[in-house]
Amino acid sequence: METKSIKIKNGRDLINSEEYVREPVDKKINEILSSNKRRIILAGNRGTGKSTVLYAMQNRGLGTKEQTIIMTPDPLTFMTKEPSEKFNEELFDYIYGAIFVNNILCYVKNNYPLAFEKYFKKDKELLSKLLHEFDEQLNNCWYDDTVFTTSKAASEILYRTVEKIYDKLNVKKLNIAIDRFDEINSSSEYVQKLYEKYFDLFDQTIIAIKDPHIDKIKLSTSGYDIQKITYGKNKDVLREIIKRRIANDDGKQQLYTQDIFINKLTKKGDNINFSLNVLRYVDRILDWDGKSDDIEELIDKAAKYQKDEDKKLQKIIRKSTLYI
């Protein structure tokens, strides 16, 4: 049995919902956009709000002179993790370049349909044709000695598309935000470094990662501004987030936003999802029992349970590594 009251949403859905608490997100976006570094790393565990910041940043820019395009690359292995004899470097560059520019063209199509039809549609049709041809070759390669054909058209479309966004959409500053960057193609070092070559096409590049073992000194020396999302540890922010997630239940609002809960949650956890999952556990117990003689003991029990669950999850999920 799972409570229907306390909700956990992904960043894309959250920013368009009544549960969204925008002030801390706006503050972090302002810090990012005002940074004097062109390359930003958002580091931290799952559930801290990295995706929410990126989607909110994209939304903020729509229709303005400064825009941000967010993309979330597939973490699953495609072809192979790194180039091989059959899937060589030329092929990797070709297909991942095509995937990269396809994300950008989809951004234009979804948000600027009139401009897309007039200025970008032919490039999207050509790119779709190239991707379709590649899919056919990929399907056949498992049964014969298919020799893949590549084209410079994909990279040409990428550069042309970025130029047209500046020109036709009257954009003065264009940023790219890549969520889960360190998980691309099962944490492929080759693909990460390939995409890094594209960063200079944009005014700012923001990548969200969860690799806890990054070399901060090396990255800073290479020009990266490393930032963490920590607003989930702010007691006032967390209190408001909880209120929004259980807005349909005044009783639980009053209970779960008490200092005893907020203090415990900010002390024991390091991200928003942890705090919400602890409350979901407490919620289930209270729904079953109707009351608890020692609420502090119950919170401690719930926090321990969630930490144990997170440890189990960490053992089975693929570890991500940042290679840039």
PDB file of C-alpha atoms in Angstrom:
ATOM      1  CA  MET A   1       0.000   0.000   0.000  1.00  0.00           C
ATOM      2  CA  GLU A   2       1.413   3.374  -1.016  1.00  0.00           C
ATOM      3  CA  THR A   3       0.179   6.788  -0.029  1.00  0.00           C
ATOM      4  CA  LYS A   4      -1.346   8.931  -2.756  1.00  0.00           C
ATOM      5  CA  SER A   5      -0.609  12.156  -0.941  1.00  0.00           C
ATOM      6  CA  ILE A   6       3.147  12.716  -1.105  1.00  0.00           C
ATOM      7  CA  LYS A   7       4.204  12.966  -4.731  1.00  0.00           C
ATOM      8  CA  ILE A   8       7.590  12.701  -6.391  1.00  0.00           C
ATOM      9  CA  LYS A   9       7.823  14.208  -9.874  1.00  0.00           C
ATOM     10  CA  ASN A  10      10.549  14.506 -12.459  1.00  0.00           C
ATOM     11  CA  GLY A  11      11.918  17.930 -13.338  1.00  0.00           C
ATOM     12  CA  ARG A  12      10.062  18.258 -16.646  1.00  0.00           C
ATOM     13  CA  ASP A  13       6.657  17.665 -15.041  1.00  0.00           C
ATOM     14  CA  LEU A  14       7.399  19.480 -11.805  1.00  0.00           C
ATOM     15  CA  ILE A  15       8.066  22.936 -13.279  1.00  0.00           C
ATOM     16  CA  ASN A  16       4.606  22.960 -14.876  1.00  0.00           C
ATOM     17  CA  SER A  17       2.758  21.846 -11.750  1.00  0.00           C
ATOM     18  CA  GLU A  18       1.338  23.444  -8.625  1.00  0.00           C
ATOM     19  CA  GLU A  19       3.966  21.599  -6.559  1.00  0.00           C
ATOM     20  CA  TYR A  20       6.790  23.658  -8.055  1.00  0.00           C
ATOM     21  CA  VAL A  21       8.662  25.971  -5.663  1.00  0.00           C
ATOM     22  CA  ARG A  22      10.409  28.379  -7.965  1.00  0.00           C
ATOM     23  CA  GLU A  23      12.411  30.751  -5.735  1.00  0.00           C
ATOM     24  CA  PRO A  24      15.383  28.440  -4.989  1.00  0.00           C
ATOM     25  CA  VAL A  25      15.443  27.249  -8.591  1.00  0.00           C
ATOM     26  CA  ASP A  26      15.449  30.821  -9.915  1.00  0.00           C
ATOM     27  CA  LYS A  27      18.298  31.676  -7.558  1.00  0.00           C
ATOM     28  CA  LYS A  28      20.426  28.799  -8.838  1.00  0.00           C
ATOM     29  CA  ILE A  29      19.644  29.655 -12.478  1.00  0.00           C
ATOM     30  CA  ASN A  30      20.738  33.248 -11.849  1.00  0.00           C
ATOM     31  CA  GLU A  31      24.017  31.986 -10.380  1.00  0.00           C
ATOM     32  CA  ILE A  32      24.628  29.785 -13.418  1.00  0.00           C
ATOM     33  CA  LEU A  33      23.762  32.357 -16.061  1.00  0.00           C
ATOM     34  CA  SER A  34      25.818  35.065 -14.347  1.00  0.00           C
ATOM     35  CA  SER A  35      28.908  32.853 -14.038  1.00  0.00           C
ATOM     36  CA  ASN A  36      31.946  34.149 -15.908  1.00  0.00           C
ATOM     37  CA  LYS A  37      32.766  30.561 -16.899  1.00  0.00           C
ATOM     38  CA  ARG A  38      31.452  29.135 -20.161  1.00  0.00           C
ATOM     39  CA  ARG A  39      31.315  25.584 -18.832  1.00  0.00           C
ATOM     40  CA  ILE A  40      29.298  24.677 -15.750  1.00  0.00           C
ATOM     41  CA  ILE A  41      29.043  21.342 -13.956  1.00  0.00           C
ATOM     42  CA  LEU A  42      26.031  20.665 -11.730  1.00  0.00           C
ATOM     43  CA  ALA A  43      27.189  17.905  -9.399  1.00  0.00           C
ATOM     44  CA  GLY A  44      25.302  15.878  -6.828  1.00  0.00           C
ATOM     45  CA  ASN A  45      23.240  12.786  -6.115  1.00  0.00           C
ATOM     46  CA  ARG A  46      19.939  11.881  -7.727  1.00  0.00           C
ATOM     47  CA  GLY A  47      17.002  13.819  -6.345  1.00  0.00           C
ATOM     48  CA  THR A  48      18.779  17.075  -5.519  1.00  0.00           C
ATOM     49  CA  GLY A  49      16.968  19.039  -8.240  1.00  0.00           C
ATOM     50  CA  LYS A  50      19.519  19.196 -11.073  1.00  0.00           C
ATOM     51  CA  SER A  51      16.995  18.255 -13.762  1.00  0.00           C
ATOM     52  CA  THR A  52      14.465  20.721 -12.363  1.00  0.00           C
ATOM     53  CA  VAL A  53      17.011  23.539 -12.660  1.00  0.00           C
ATOM     54  CA  LEU A  54      17.830  22.620 -16.264  1.00  0.00           C
ATOM     55  CA  TYR A  55      14.212  22.385 -17.411  1.00  0.00           C
ATOM     56  CA  ALA A  56      13.356  25.630 -15.641  1.00  0.00           C
ATOM     57  CA  MET A  57      16.326  27.290 -17.315  1.00  0.00           C
ATOM     58  CA  GLN A  58      15.072  26.178 -20.722  1.00  0.00           C
ATOM     59  CA  ASN A  59      11.559  27.429 -19.971  1.00  0.00           C
ATOM     60  CA  ARG A  60      12.847  30.788 -18.764  1.00  0.00           C
ATOM     61  CA  GLY A  61      14.693  31.406 -22.016  1.00  0.00           C
ATOM     62  CA  LEU A  62      11.857  30.696 -24.451  1.00  0.00           C
ATOM     63  CA  GLY A  63      11.057  33.778 -26.493  1.00  0.00           C
ATOM     64  CA  THR A  64      13.986  35.770 -25.096  1.00  0.00           C
ATOM     65  CA  LYS A  65      17.419  36.820 -26.339  1.00  0.00           C
ATOM     66  CA  GLU A  66      19.112  34.164 -24.169  1.00  0.00           C
ATOM     67  CA  GLN A  67      17.938  30.595 -24.610  1.00  0.00           C
ATOM     68  CA  THR A  68      18.958  27.226 -23.230  1.00  0.00           C
ATOM     69  CA  ILE A  69      18.401  23.905 -24.982  1.00  0.00           C
ATOM     70  CA  ILE A  70      18.226  20.870 -22.707  1.00  0.00           C
ATOM     71  CA  MET A  71      18.925  17.344 -23.871  1.00  0.00           C
ATOM     72  CA  THR A  72      19.002  14.060 -21.979  1.00  0.00           C
ATOM     73  CA  PRO A  73      21.144  11.489 -23.827  1.00  0.00           C
ATOM     74  CA  ASP A  74      20.266   7.811 -23.621  1.00  0.00           C
ATOM     75  CA  PRO A  75      22.288   6.077 -20.872  1.00  0.00           C
ATOM     76  CA  LEU A  76      21.926   2.655 -22.557  1.00  0.00           C
ATOM     77  CA  THR A  77      24.680   1.230 -24.726  1.00  0.00           C
ATOM     78  CA  PHE A  78      24.126   1.943 -28.422  1.00  0.00           C
ATOM     79  CA  MET A  79      26.137  -0.185 -30.879  1.00  0.00           C
ATOM     80  CA  THR A  80      29.109  -0.476 -28.508  1.00  0.00           C
ATOM     81  CA  LYS A  81      30.330   1.576 -25.564  1.00  0.00           C
ATOM     82  CA  GLU A  82      33.474   2.687 -27.385  1.00  0.00           C
ATOM     83  CA  PRO A  83      34.579   2.465 -31.039  1.00  0.00           C
ATOM     84  CA  SER A  84      35.482  -0.990 -32.334  1.00  0.00           C
ATOM     85  CA  GLU A  85      36.537  -2.534 -35.643  1.00  0.00           C
ATOM     86  CA  LYS A  86      32.955  -2.721 -36.865  1.00  0.00           C
ATOM     87  CA  PHE A  87      31.731   0.498 -35.246  1.00  0.00           C
ATOM     88  CA  ASN A  88      34.754   2.713 -35.785  1.00  0.00           C
ATOM     89  CA  GLU A  89      35.469   6.290 -34.722  1.00  0.00           C
ATOM     90  CA  GLU A  90      34.155   7.736 -37.963  1.00  0.00           C
ATOM     91  CA  LEU A  91      30.836   5.970 -37.443  1.00  0.00           C
ATOM     92  CA  PHE A  92      30.636   7.042 -33.789  1.00  0.00           C
ATOM     93  CA  ASP A  93      31.273  10.668 -34.728  1.00  0.00           C
ATOM     94  CA  TYR A  94      28.672  10.492 -37.465  1.00  0.00           C
ATOM     95  CA  ILE A  95      25.800   8.922 -35.542  1.00  0.00           C
ATOM     96  CA  TYR A  96      26.326  10.775 -32.247  1.00  0.00           C
ATOM     97  CA  GLY A  97      26.669  14.048 -34.122  1.00  0.00           C
ATOM     98  CA  ALA A  98      23.346  13.274 -35.811  1.00  0.00           C
ATOM     99  CA  ILE A  99      21.703  12.483 -32.459  1.00  0.00           C
ATOM    100  CA  PHE A 100      23.068  15.722 -30.981  1.00  0.00           C
ATOM    101  CA  VAL A 101      21.725  17.969 -33.743  1.00  0.00           C
ATOM    102  CA  ASN A 102      18.419  16.068 -33.803  1.00  0.00           C
ATOM    103  CA  ASN A 103      17.832  17.177 -30.196  1.00  0.00           C
ATOM    104  CA  ILE A 104      18.438  20.787 -31.191  1.00  0.00           C
ATOM    105  CA  LEU A 105      16.103  20.593 -34.188  1.00  0.00           C
ATOM    106  CA  CYS A 106      13.390  19.024 -32.002  1.00  0.00           C
ATOM    107  CA  TYR A 107      13.749  21.964 -29.606  1.00  0.00           C
ATOM    108  CA  VAL A 108      13.087  24.385 -32.476  1.00  0.00           C
ATOM    109  CA  LYS A 109      10.211  22.292 -33.844  1.00  0.00           C
ATOM    110  CA  ASN A 110       8.483  22.009 -30.452  1.00  0.00           C
ATOM    111  CA  ASN A 111       8.856  25.660 -29.447  1.00  0.00           C
ATOM    112  CA  TYR A 112       8.991  27.642 -32.701  1.00  0.00           C
ATOM    113  CA  PRO A 113       6.830  25.761 -35.235  1.00  0.00           C
ATOM    114  CA  LEU A 114       6.475  28.707 -37.636  1.00  0.00           C
ATOM    115  CA  ALA A 115      10.208  29.348 -37.841  1.00  0.00           C
ATOM    116  CA  PHE A 116      10.822  25.604 -38.032  1.00  0.00           C
ATOM    117  CA  GLU A 117       8.611  25.207 -41.099  1.00  0.00           C
ATOM    118  CA  LYS A 118      10.278  28.133 -42.837  1.00  0.00           C
ATOM    119  CA  TYR A 119      13.954  27.735 -41.967  1.00  0.00           C
ATOM    120  CA  PHE A 120      14.690  24.354 -40.357  1.00  0.00           C
ATOM    121  CA  LYS A 121      12.318  21.772 -41.834  1.00  0.00           C
ATOM    122  CA  LYS A 122      14.513  20.732 -44.787  1.00  0.00           C
ATOM    123  CA  ASP A 123      17.454  20.077 -42.476  1.00  0.00           C
ATOM    124  CA  LYS A 124      15.251  17.991 -40.181  1.00  0.00           C
ATOM    125  CA  GLU A 125      13.982  15.949 -43.151  1.00  0.00           C
ATOM    126  CA  LEU A 126      17.544  15.352 -44.376  1.00  0.00           C
ATOM    127  CA  LEU A 127      18.669  14.343 -40.895  1.00  0.00           C
ATOM    128  CA  SER A 128      15.692  11.973 -40.517  1.00  0.00           C
ATOM    129  CA  LYS A 129      16.633  10.383 -43.839  1.00  0.00           C
ATOM    130  CA  LEU A 130      20.223   9.899 -42.684  1.00  0.00           C
ATOM    131  CA  LEU A 131      19.101   8.351 -39.388  1.00  0.00           C
ATOM    132  CA  HIS A 132      16.667   6.047 -41.185  1.00  0.00           C
ATOM    133  CA  GLU A 133      19.406   4.860 -43.542  1.00  0.00           C
ATOM    134  CA  PHE A 134      21.675   4.209 -40.579  1.00  0.00           C
ATOM    135  CA  ASP A 135      18.958   2.207 -38.787  1.00  0.00           C
ATOM    136  CA  GLU A 136      18.568  -0.004 -41.844  1.00  0.00           C
ATOM    137  CA  GLN A 137      22.312  -0.578 -42.013  1.00  0.00           C
ATOM    138  CA  LEU A 138      22.418  -1.320 -38.278  1.00  0.00           C
ATOM    139  CA  ASN A 139      19.615  -3.888 -38.572  1.00  0.00           C
ATOM    140  CA  ASN A 140      21.410  -5.630 -41.445  1.00  0.00           C
ATOM    141  CA  CYS A 141      24.868  -5.597 -39.875  1.00  0.00           C
ATOM    142  CA  TRP A 142      24.023  -8.442 -37.486  1.00  0.00           C
ATOM    143  CA  TYR A 143      23.363 -10.777 -40.411  1.00  0.00           C
ATOM    144  CA  ASP A 144      26.040  -9.843 -42.942  1.00  0.00           C
ATOM    145  CA  ASP A 145      29.251  -7.877 -43.362  1.00  0.00           C
ATOM    146  CA  THR A 146      27.535  -4.527 -43.829  1.00  0.00           C
ATOM    147  CA  VAL A 147      29.889  -1.649 -44.508  1.00  0.00           C
ATOM    148  CA  PHE A 148      28.433   1.467 -42.950  1.00  0.00           C
ATOM    149  CA  THR A 149      28.297   4.632 -44.997  1.00  0.00           C
ATOM    150  CA  THR A 150      28.744   7.958 -43.269  1.00  0.00           C
ATOM    151  CA  SER A 151      28.195  11.519 -44.378  1.00  0.00           C
ATOM    152  CA  LYS A 152      29.466  14.946 -43.438  1.00  0.00           C
ATOM    153  CA  ALA A 153      25.907  16.194 -43.770  1.00  0.00           C
ATOM    154  CA  ALA A 154      25.105  15.599 -40.079  1.00  0.00           C
ATOM    155  CA  SER A 155      27.920  17.824 -38.817  1.00  0.00           C
ATOM    156  CA  GLU A 156      27.109  20.409 -41.469  1.00  0.00           C
ATOM    157  CA  ILE A 157      23.486  20.448 -40.293  1.00  0.00           C
ATOM    158  CA  LEU A 158      24.654  20.956 -36.700  1.00  0.00           C
ATOM    159  CA  TYR A 159      26.709  24.054 -37.464  1.00  0.00           C
ATOM    160  CA  ARG A 160      24.058  25.397 -39.824  1.00  0.00           C
ATOM    161  CA  THR A 161      21.271  24.869 -37.282  1.00  0.00           C
ATOM    162  CA  VAL A 162      23.119  26.700 -34.502  1.00  0.00           C
ATOM    163  CA  GLU A 163      23.836  29.619 -36.835  1.00  0.00           C
ATOM    164  CA  LYS A 164      20.184  29.808 -37.884  1.00  0.00           C
ATOM    165  CA  ILE A 165      18.980  29.809 -34.292  1.00  0.00           C
ATOM    166  CA  TYR A 166      21.059  32.924 -33.650  1.00  0.00           C
ATOM    167  CA  ASP A 167      19.926  34.527 -36.904  1.00  0.00           C
ATOM    168  CA  LYS A 168      16.323  33.464 -37.508  1.00  0.00           C
ATOM    169  CA  LEU A 169      15.212  33.332 -33.850  1.00  0.00           C
ATOM    170  CA  ASN A 170      17.085  36.561 -33.068  1.00  0.00           C
ATOM    171  CA  VAL A 171      18.987  34.930 -30.198  1.00  0.00           C
ATOM    172  CA  LYS A 172      21.991  36.730 -28.731  1.00  0.00           C
ATOM    173  CA  LYS A 173      23.119  34.005 -26.327  1.00  0.00           C
ATOM    174  CA  LEU A 174      22.544  30.272 -26.814  1.00  0.00           C
ATOM    175  CA  ASN A 175      23.312  27.701 -24.117  1.00  0.00           C
ATOM    176  CA  ILE A 176      23.249  23.915 -24.162  1.00  0.00           C
ATOM    177  CA  ALA A 177      22.311  21.916 -21.036  1.00  0.00           C
ATOM    178  CA  ILE A 178      22.969  18.172 -20.972  1.00  0.00           C
ATOM    179  CA  ASP A 179      21.340  16.186 -18.193  1.00  0.00           C
ATOM    180  CA  ARG A 180      22.981  12.970 -16.948  1.00  0.00           C
ATOM    181  CA  PHE A 181      26.018  13.758 -19.074  1.00  0.00           C
ATOM    182  CA  ASP A 182      28.213  11.217 -17.288  1.00  0.00           C
ATOM    183  CA  GLU A 183      25.767   8.412 -18.144  1.00  0.00           C
ATOM    184  CA  ILE A 184      25.853   8.814 -21.942  1.00  0.00           C
ATOM    185  CA  ASN A 185      26.077   5.421 -23.668  1.00  0.00           C
ATOM    186  CA  SER A 186      26.913   3.626 -20.410  1.00  0.00           C
ATOM    187  CA  SER A 187      29.413   6.328 -19.384  1.00  0.00           C
ATOM    188  CA  SER A 188      31.256   6.210 -22.685  1.00  0.00           C
ATOM    189  CA  GLU A 189      34.484   8.187 -22.489  1.00  0.00           C
ATOM    190  CA  TYR A 190      34.563   8.528 -26.262  1.00  0.00           C
ATOM    191  CA  VAL A 191      31.072  10.018 -26.578  1.00  0.00           C
ATOM    192  CA  GLN A 192      31.608  12.407 -23.658  1.00  0.00           C
ATOM    193  CA  LYS A 193      34.757  13.772 -25.280  1.00  0.00           C
ATOM    194  CA  LEU A 194      33.052  13.914 -28.671  1.00  0.00           C
ATOM    195  CA  TYR A 195      30.265  16.042 -27.224  1.00  0.00           C
ATOM    196  CA  GLU A 196      32.800  18.200 -25.415  1.00  0.00           C
ATOM    197  CA  LYS A 197      34.065  19.252 -28.853  1.00  0.00           C
ATOM    198  CA  TYR A 198      30.641  20.788 -29.519  1.00  0.00           C
ATOM    199  CA  PHE A 199      30.666  22.936 -26.369  1.00  0.00           C
ATOM    200  CA  ASP A 200      32.401  25.853 -28.062  1.00  0.00           C
ATOM    201  CA  LEU A 201      29.416  26.242 -30.398  1.00  0.00           C
ATOM    202  CA  PHE A 202      27.443  27.623 -27.445  1.00  0.00           C
ATOM    203  CA  ASP A 203      27.841  30.582 -25.131  1.00  0.00           C
ATOM    204  CA  GLN A 204      27.465  28.381 -22.053  1.00  0.00           C
ATOM    205  CA  THR A 205      27.391  24.633 -21.564  1.00  0.00           C
ATOM    206  CA  ILE A 206      25.800  23.206 -18.421  1.00  0.00           C
ATOM    207  CA  ILE A 207      26.199  19.496 -17.719  1.00  0.00           C
ATOM    208  CA  ALA A 208      24.492  17.674 -14.855  1.00  0.00           C
ATOM    209  CA  ILE A 209      26.350  14.686 -13.398  1.00  0.00           C
ATOM    210  CA  LYS A 210      26.226  12.353 -10.406  1.00  0.00           C
ATOM    211  CA  ASP A 211      29.762  10.972 -10.449  1.00  0.00           C
ATOM    212  CA  PRO A 212      30.946  11.585  -6.844  1.00  0.00           C
ATOM    213  CA  HIS A 213      34.640  11.140  -7.647  1.00  0.00           C
ATOM    214  CA  ILE A 214      35.345  14.031 -10.014  1.00  0.00           C
ATOM    215  CA  ASP A 215      38.712  15.792  -9.916  1.00  0.00           C
ATOM    216  CA  LYS A 216      37.571  19.284  -8.970  1.00  0.00           C
ATOM    217  CA  ILE A 217      41.034  20.829  -9.221  1.00  0.00           C
ATOM    218  CA  LYS A 218      41.620  19.452 -12.719  1.00  0.00           C
ATOM    219  CA  LEU A 219      38.161  20.502 -13.910  1.00  0.00           C
ATOM    220  CA  SER A 220      38.521  23.998 -12.465  1.00  0.00           C
ATOM    221  CA  THR A 221      41.895  24.357 -14.149  1.00  0.00           C
ATOM    222  CA  SER A 222      40.253  23.298 -17.421  1.00  0.00           C
ATOM    223  CA  GLY A 223      37.747  26.127 -17.114  1.00  0.00           C
ATOM    224  CA  TYR A 224      34.781  24.414 -15.473  1.00  0.00           C
ATOM    225  CA  ASP A 225      32.698  26.072 -12.763  1.00  0.00           C
ATOM    226  CA  ILE A 226      31.542  23.295 -10.426  1.00  0.00           C
ATOM    227  CA  GLN A 227      28.274  23.958  -8.629  1.00  0.00           C
ATOM    228  CA  LYS A 228      26.036  21.853  -6.383  1.00  0.00           C
ATOM    229  CA  ILE A 229      22.277  21.981  -5.915  1.00  0.00           C
ATOM    230  CA  THR A 230      21.713  22.208  -2.152  1.00  0.00           C
ATOM    231  CA  TYR A 231      18.416  24.022  -1.700  1.00  0.00           C
ATOM    232  CA  GLY A 232      16.793  20.787  -0.488  1.00  0.00           C
ATOM    233  CA  LYS A 233      18.808  21.214   2.716  1.00  0.00           C
ATOM    234  CA  ASN A 234      17.293  24.658   3.337  1.00  0.00           C
ATOM    235  CA  LYS A 235      14.614  24.249   6.012  1.00  0.00           C
ATOM    236  CA  ASP A 236      12.279  26.924   4.670  1.00  0.00           C
ATOM    237  CA  VAL A 237      12.535  25.579   1.134  1.00  0.00           C
ATOM    238  CA  LEU A 238      11.976  21.969   2.208  1.00  0.00           C
ATOM    239  CA  ARG A 239       8.986  23.003   4.344  1.00  0.00           C
ATOM    240  CA  GLU A 240       7.396  24.719   1.328  1.00  0.00           C
ATOM    241  CA  ILE A 241       8.114  21.755  -0.945  1.00  0.00           C
ATOM    242  CA  ILE A 242       6.400  19.400   1.494  1.00  0.00           C
ATOM    243  CA  LYS A 243       3.422  21.745   1.831  1.00  0.00           C
ATOM    244  CA  ARG A 244       2.999  21.790  -1.947  1.00  0.00           C
ATOM    245  CA  ARG A 245       3.248  18.007  -2.267  1.00  0.00           C
ATOM    246  CA  ILE A 246       0.450  17.413   0.263  1.00  0.00           C
ATOM    247  CA  ALA A 247      -1.645  20.485  -0.451  1.00  0.00           C
ATOM    248  CA  ASN A 248      -4.824  18.407  -0.428  1.00  0.00           C
ATOM    249  CA  ASP A 249      -4.421  17.336   3.205  1.00  0.00           C
ATOM    250  CA  ASP A 250      -4.348  20.096   5.840  1.00  0.00           C
ATOM    251  CA  GLY A 251      -3.757  17.652   8.676  1.00  0.00           C
ATOM    252  CA  LYS A 252      -0.666  16.126   7.123  1.00  0.00           C
ATOM    253  CA  GLN A 253       0.560  19.563   6.110  1.00  0.00           C
ATOM    254  CA  GLN A 254       0.515  20.678   9.725  1.00  0.00           C
ATOM    255  CA  LEU A 255       2.152  17.448  10.904  1.00  0.00           C
ATOM    256  CA  TYR A 256       4.905  17.056   8.318  1.00  0.00           C
ATOM    257  CA  THR A 257       5.972  20.707   8.270  1.00  0.00           C
ATOM    258  CA  GLN A 258       6.622  20.831  12.021  1.00  0.00           C
ATOM    259  CA  ASP A 259      10.173  21.665  13.072  1.00  0.00           C
ATOM    260  CA  ILE A 260      10.643  18.137  14.387  1.00  0.00           C
ATOM    261  CA  PHE A 261      10.213  16.750  10.857  1.00  0.00           C
ATOM    262  CA  ILE A 262      12.062  19.475   8.982  1.00  0.00           C
ATOM    263  CA  ASN A 263      15.065  19.421  11.345  1.00  0.00           C
ATOM    264  CA  LYS A 264      15.357  15.650  11.132  1.00  0.00           C
ATOM    265  CA  LEU A 265      15.030  15.567   7.348  1.00  0.00           C
ATOM    266  CA  THR A 266      17.613  18.249   6.642  1.00  0.00           C
ATOM    267  CA  LYS A 267      20.026  16.630   9.078  1.00  0.00           C
ATOM    268  CA  LYS A 268      19.706  13.044   7.850  1.00  0.00           C
ATOM    269  CA  GLY A 269      19.316  13.489   4.088  1.00  0.00           C
ATOM    270  CA  ASP A 270      21.146  15.306   1.339  1.00  0.00           C
ATOM    271  CA  ASN A 271      18.439  15.565  -1.303  1.00  0.00           C
ATOM    272  CA  ILE A 272      14.757  16.296  -1.802  1.00  0.00           C
ATOM    273  CA  ASN A 273      13.748  12.812  -2.915  1.00  0.00           C
ATOM    274  CA  PHE A 274      15.268  11.306   0.229  1.00  0.00           C
ATOM    275  CA  SER A 275      13.180  13.607   2.424  1.00  0.00           C
ATOM    276  CA  LEU A 276       9.990  12.889   0.479  1.00  0.00           C
ATOM    277  CA  ASN A 277      10.588   9.136   0.559  1.00  0.00           C
ATOM    278  CA  VAL A 278      11.088   9.279   4.335  1.00  0.00           C
ATOM    279  CA  LEU A 279       7.740  11.018   4.669  1.00  0.00           C
ATOM    280  CA  ARG A 280       6.119   8.464   2.370  1.00  0.00           C
ATOM    281  CA  TYR A 281       7.339   5.741   4.758  1.00  0.00           C
ATOM    282  CA  VAL A 282       6.055   7.633   7.794  1.00  0.00           C
ATOM    283  CA  ASP A 283       2.792   8.214   5.965  1.00  0.00           C
ATOM    284  CA  ARG A 284       2.281   4.500   5.335  1.00  0.00           C
ATOM    285  CA  ILE A 285       2.907   3.655   8.999  1.00  0.00           C
ATOM    286  CA  LEU A 286       0.498   6.335  10.224  1.00  0.00           C
ATOM    287  CA  ASP A 287      -2.140   5.236   7.709  1.00  0.00           C
ATOM    288  CA  TRP A 288      -1.890   1.689   9.035  1.00  0.00           C
ATOM    289  CA  ASP A 289      -1.631   2.476  12.761  1.00  0.00           C
ATOM    290  CA  GLY A 290      -3.555   5.724  12.888  1.00  0.00           C
ATOM    291  CA  LYS A 291      -1.055   7.129  15.388  1.00  0.00           C
ATOM    292  CA  SER A 292       2.491   6.848  16.652  1.00  0.00           C
ATOM    293  CA  ASP A 293       3.558   7.037  20.280  1.00  0.00           C
ATOM    294  CA  ASP A 294       7.030   8.313  19.387  1.00  0.00           C
ATOM    295  CA  ILE A 295       7.103  10.342  16.187  1.00  0.00           C
ATOM    296  CA  GLU A 296      10.837  11.041  16.473  1.00  0.00           C
ATOM    297  CA  GLU A 297      11.579   7.333  16.676  1.00  0.00           C
ATOM    298  CA  LEU A 298       9.362   6.760  13.643  1.00  0.00           C
ATOM    299  CA  ILE A 299      11.221   9.400  11.612  1.00  0.00           C
ATOM    300  CA  ASP A 300      14.559   7.859  12.580  1.00  0.00           C
ATOM    301  CA  LYS A 301      13.299   4.431  11.551  1.00  0.00           C
ATOM    302  CA  ALA A 302      12.035   5.779   8.244  1.00  0.00           C
ATOM    303  CA  ALA A 303      15.340   7.559   7.542  1.00  0.00           C
ATOM    304  CA  LYS A 304      17.333   4.408   8.276  1.00  0.00           C
ATOM    305  CA  TYR A 305      15.047   2.378   6.038  1.00  0.00           C
ATOM    306  CA  GLN A 306      15.471   4.869   3.166  1.00  0.00           C
ATOM    307  CA  LYS A 307      19.249   4.992   3.547  1.00  0.00           C
ATOM    308  CA  ASP A 308      19.347   1.184   3.403  1.00  0.00           C
ATOM    309  CA  GLU A 309      17.162   1.223   0.277  1.00  0.00           C
ATOM    310  CA  ASP A 310      19.404   3.821  -1.355  1.00  0.00           C
ATOM    311  CA  LYS A 311      22.461   1.667  -0.613  1.00  0.00           C
ATOM    312  CA  LYS A 312      20.778  -1.347  -2.223  1.00  0.00           C
ATOM    313  CA  LEU A 313      19.952   0.737  -5.262  1.00  0.00           C
ATOM    314  CA  GLN A 314      23.525   1.994  -5.563  1.00  0.00           C
ATOM    315  CA  LYS A 315      24.756  -1.607  -5.671  1.00  0.00           C
ATOM    316  CA  ILE A 316      22.610  -2.549  -8.644  1.00  0.00           C
ATOM    317  CA  ILE A 317      22.569   0.593 -10.783  1.00  0.00           C
ATOM    318  CA  ARG A 318      25.332   1.268 -13.267  1.00  0.00           C
ATOM    319  CA  LYS A 319      28.046   3.525 -11.879  1.00  0.00           C
ATOM    320  CA  SER A 320      28.520   6.719 -13.857  1.00  0.00           C
ATOM    321  CA  THR A 321      31.911   8.264 -14.576  1.00  0.00           C
ATOM    322  CA  LEU A 322      32.839  11.695 -15.895  1.00  0.00           C
ATOM    323  CA  TYR A 323      35.784  11.564 -18.305  1.00  0.00           C
ATOM    324  CA  ILE A 324      36.175  15.122 -19.555  1.00  0.00           C
TER     325      ILE A 324
END
